[in-house]
Each structure stands twice: as C-alpha cells, then as structure tokens.
C-alpha positions as CSV (number, residue, x, y, z in Angstrom):
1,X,0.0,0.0,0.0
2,X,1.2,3.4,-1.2
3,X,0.8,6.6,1.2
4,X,0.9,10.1,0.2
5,X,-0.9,13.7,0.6
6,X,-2.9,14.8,-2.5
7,X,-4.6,18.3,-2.5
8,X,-4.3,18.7,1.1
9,X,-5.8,14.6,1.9
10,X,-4.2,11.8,3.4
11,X,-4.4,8.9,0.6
12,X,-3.7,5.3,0.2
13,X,-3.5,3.4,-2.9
14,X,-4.0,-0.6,-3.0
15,X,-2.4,-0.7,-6.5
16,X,0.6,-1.8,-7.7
17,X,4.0,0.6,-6.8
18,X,4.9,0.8,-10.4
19,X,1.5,2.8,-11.1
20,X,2.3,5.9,-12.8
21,X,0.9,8.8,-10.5
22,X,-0.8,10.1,-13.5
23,X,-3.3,7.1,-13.6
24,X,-3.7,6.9,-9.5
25,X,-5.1,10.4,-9.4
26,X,-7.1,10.1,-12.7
27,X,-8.4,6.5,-12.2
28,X,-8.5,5.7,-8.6
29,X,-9.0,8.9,-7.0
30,X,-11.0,10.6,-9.6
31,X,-8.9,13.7,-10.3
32,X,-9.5,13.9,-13.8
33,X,-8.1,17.5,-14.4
34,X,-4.4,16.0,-14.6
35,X,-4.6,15.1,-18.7
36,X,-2.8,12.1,-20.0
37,X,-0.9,13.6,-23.3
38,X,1.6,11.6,-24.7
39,X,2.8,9.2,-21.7
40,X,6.3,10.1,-21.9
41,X,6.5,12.9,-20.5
42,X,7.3,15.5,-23.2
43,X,4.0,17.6,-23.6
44,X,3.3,18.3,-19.8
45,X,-0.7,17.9,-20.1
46,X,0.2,15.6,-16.9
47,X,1.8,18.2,-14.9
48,X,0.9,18.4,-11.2
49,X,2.8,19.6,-7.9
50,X,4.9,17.3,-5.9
51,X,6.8,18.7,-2.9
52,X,6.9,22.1,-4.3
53,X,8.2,21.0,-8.0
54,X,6.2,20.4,-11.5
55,X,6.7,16.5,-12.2
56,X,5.3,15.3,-15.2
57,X,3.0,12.5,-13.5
58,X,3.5,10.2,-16.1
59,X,6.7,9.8,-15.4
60,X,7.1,9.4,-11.4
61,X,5.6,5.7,-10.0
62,X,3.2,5.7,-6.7
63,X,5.8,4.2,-4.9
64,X,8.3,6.6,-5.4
65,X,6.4,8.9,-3.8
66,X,5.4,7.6,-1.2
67,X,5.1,10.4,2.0
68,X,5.0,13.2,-0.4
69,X,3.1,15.8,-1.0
70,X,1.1,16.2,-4.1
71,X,-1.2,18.8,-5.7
72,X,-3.1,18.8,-8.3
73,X,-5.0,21.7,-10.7
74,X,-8.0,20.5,-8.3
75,X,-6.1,21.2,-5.2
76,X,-4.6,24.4,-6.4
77,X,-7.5,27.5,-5.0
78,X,-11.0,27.2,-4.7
79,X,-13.0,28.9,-7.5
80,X,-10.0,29.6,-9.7
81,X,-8.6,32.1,-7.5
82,X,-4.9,31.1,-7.2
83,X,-2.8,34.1,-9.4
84,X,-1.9,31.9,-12.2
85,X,-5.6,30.5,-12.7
86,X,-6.8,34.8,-12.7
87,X,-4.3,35.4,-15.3
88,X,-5.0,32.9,-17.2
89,X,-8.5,33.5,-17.6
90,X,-7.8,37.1,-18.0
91,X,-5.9,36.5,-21.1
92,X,-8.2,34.2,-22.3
93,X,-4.9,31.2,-22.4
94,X,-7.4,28.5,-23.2
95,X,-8.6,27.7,-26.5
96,X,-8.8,23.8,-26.6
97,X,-8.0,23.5,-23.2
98,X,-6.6,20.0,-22.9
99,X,-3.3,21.5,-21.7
100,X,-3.9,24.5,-19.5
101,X,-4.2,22.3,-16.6
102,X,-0.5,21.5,-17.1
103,X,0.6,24.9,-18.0
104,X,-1.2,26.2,-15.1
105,X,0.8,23.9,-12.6
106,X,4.3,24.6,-14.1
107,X,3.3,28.2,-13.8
108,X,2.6,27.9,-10.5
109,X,5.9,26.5,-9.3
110,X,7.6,28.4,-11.5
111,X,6.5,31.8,-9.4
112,X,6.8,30.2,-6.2
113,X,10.6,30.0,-6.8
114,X,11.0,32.7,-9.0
115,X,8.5,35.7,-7.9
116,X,9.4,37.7,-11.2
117,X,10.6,35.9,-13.9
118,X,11.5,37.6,-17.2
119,X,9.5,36.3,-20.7
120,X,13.0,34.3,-21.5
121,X,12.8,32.2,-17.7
122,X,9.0,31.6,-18.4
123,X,10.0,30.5,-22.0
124,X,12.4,28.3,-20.6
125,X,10.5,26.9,-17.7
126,X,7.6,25.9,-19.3
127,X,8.4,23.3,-21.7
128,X,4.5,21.8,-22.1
129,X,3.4,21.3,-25.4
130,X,0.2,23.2,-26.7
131,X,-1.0,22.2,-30.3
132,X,-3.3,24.9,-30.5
133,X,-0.2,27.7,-30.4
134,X,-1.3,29.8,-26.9
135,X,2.3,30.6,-26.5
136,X,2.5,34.4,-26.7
137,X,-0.7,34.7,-24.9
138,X,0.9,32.1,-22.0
139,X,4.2,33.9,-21.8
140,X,1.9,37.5,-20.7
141,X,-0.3,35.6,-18.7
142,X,2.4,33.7,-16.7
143,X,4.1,37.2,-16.2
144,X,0.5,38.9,-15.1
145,X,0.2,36.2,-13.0
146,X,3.6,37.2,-11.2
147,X,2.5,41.0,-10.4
148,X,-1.0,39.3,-9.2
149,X,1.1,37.5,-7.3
150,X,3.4,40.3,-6.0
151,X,-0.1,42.6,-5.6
152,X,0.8,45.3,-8.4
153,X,-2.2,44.0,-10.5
154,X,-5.2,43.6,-8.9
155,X,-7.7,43.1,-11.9
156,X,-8.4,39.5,-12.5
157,X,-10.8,36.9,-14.7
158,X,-13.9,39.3,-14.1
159,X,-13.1,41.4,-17.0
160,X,-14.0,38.5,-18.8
161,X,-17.5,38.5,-17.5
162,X,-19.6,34.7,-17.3
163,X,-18.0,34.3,-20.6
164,X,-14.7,33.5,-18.9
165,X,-13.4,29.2,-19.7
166,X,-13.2,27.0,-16.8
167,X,-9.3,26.4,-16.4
168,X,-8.4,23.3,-14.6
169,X,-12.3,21.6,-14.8
C-alpha cells in the first residue's frame, strides 16, 4: 500500500508501486483534471505539484512517492482564485483547453521560486506542449500572474465577465 498527501488529503492506494501517479489520481482517486498527453513525458498535459516541483506525472511511479506531497489543478485554489488561474482566464490562455491544466501547474511553481521571472525564464521553464499555439498569450499571462502575485495588479478573470473558460475543470 502506497501513502501520500494529495490536495491537502491523506491517501492510500492498493495498487501496484509501479502505477504511474498520472493514472492513481485520474483513475483511482478521480482527479480527472491531470490530462494524460503523450505518456512520456514530453508535452506536460500531466503536470501536477509534488513537494513544491512540476513533475510530469506520467513519469514518477506511486511508490516513489510515497510520503510526499502532491497537488493537483484541483487542489490548487478554490474557484480559480490562485494568481496563475486569474491570469489565465484574464488572457483568455485556453482555447482547446486540454493542456492548460498542465501549464497552469508549471506556472505555479515556477512563481513560487522565481517571484518575477522575465519572458526568457518563463519560456524556458515551461516546456509543455500546446497544439493549438497559446504561447505568446501564455508567456503575458504567466508574467501577469507574477504581479497578481506580488499585488501590483489587482484586476483579474472578471473582465471577462460569465463568458470566462473553466481552467483546470
């Protein structure tokens, strides 16, 4: 039996140790925001949390994990309030949608270690893969997201109106 944190909740998995995280959270505990993308770990749809880093969840076993701490783009804020979630929506990132989950976690820990990152360190720390070409739009959104963060921007996905896509859902 496997033992970890995820979003905040003690877990336990009864499945084999070699179980790719990806397919624990998405099949067993029903955390279907974490997207399976390629299985290899190049395209980052998979991306959550663990201890603090983005870990491509297809990559990392349940066992290997075990006492860690994971979140996921469920854990991350209630109603899509964390920084990087605001921005996101504010920029209107999403157009499929499939890998915004992803971006939005490598976002995430991105600012928590660097609290304002040029466009070059956010180009360079998020390697996910987006077919649909959000890049420019991800790149100002990830650095909007680091002055929400810091407090010099305080207008967030409500200048979108109801129209606004659910990131993460």
């Amino acid at each position: 039996m496997t033992r970890f944190t995820v979003n905040n909740q003690p877990v336990q998995y009864k499945l084999d140790a070699r179980t790719p995280l990806l397919w624990a959270l998405r099949d067993a505990s029903n955390l279907t925001g974490t997207k399976y993308g390629c299985g290899t770990g190049d395209c980052g749809a998979c991306t959550v949390d663990i201890d603090g880093a983005a870990v491509r969840s297809c990559q990392v076993t349940i066992g290997a994990i075990e006492g860690s701490f994971v979140t996921t783009i469920e854990g991350l804020a209630e109603n899509r309030a964390h920084p990087v979630q605001r921005a996101f929506l504010a920029a209107n990132v999403g157009q499929c949608g499939y890998c915004i989950p992803g971006m939005v976690m490598a976002a995430s820990a991105l600012l928590r270690k660097n609290r304002n990152p040029s466009d070059e360190e956010i180009a360079a720390a998020i390697t996910n893969l987006c077919r649909c070409g959000v890049y420019p739009r991800l790149i100002e959104a990830i650095g909007r997201a680091a002055r929400l963060a810091r407090g010099e921007d305080d207008a967030g996905p409500e200048e979108q109106g109801d129209q606004a896509p659910a990131i993460g859902e």
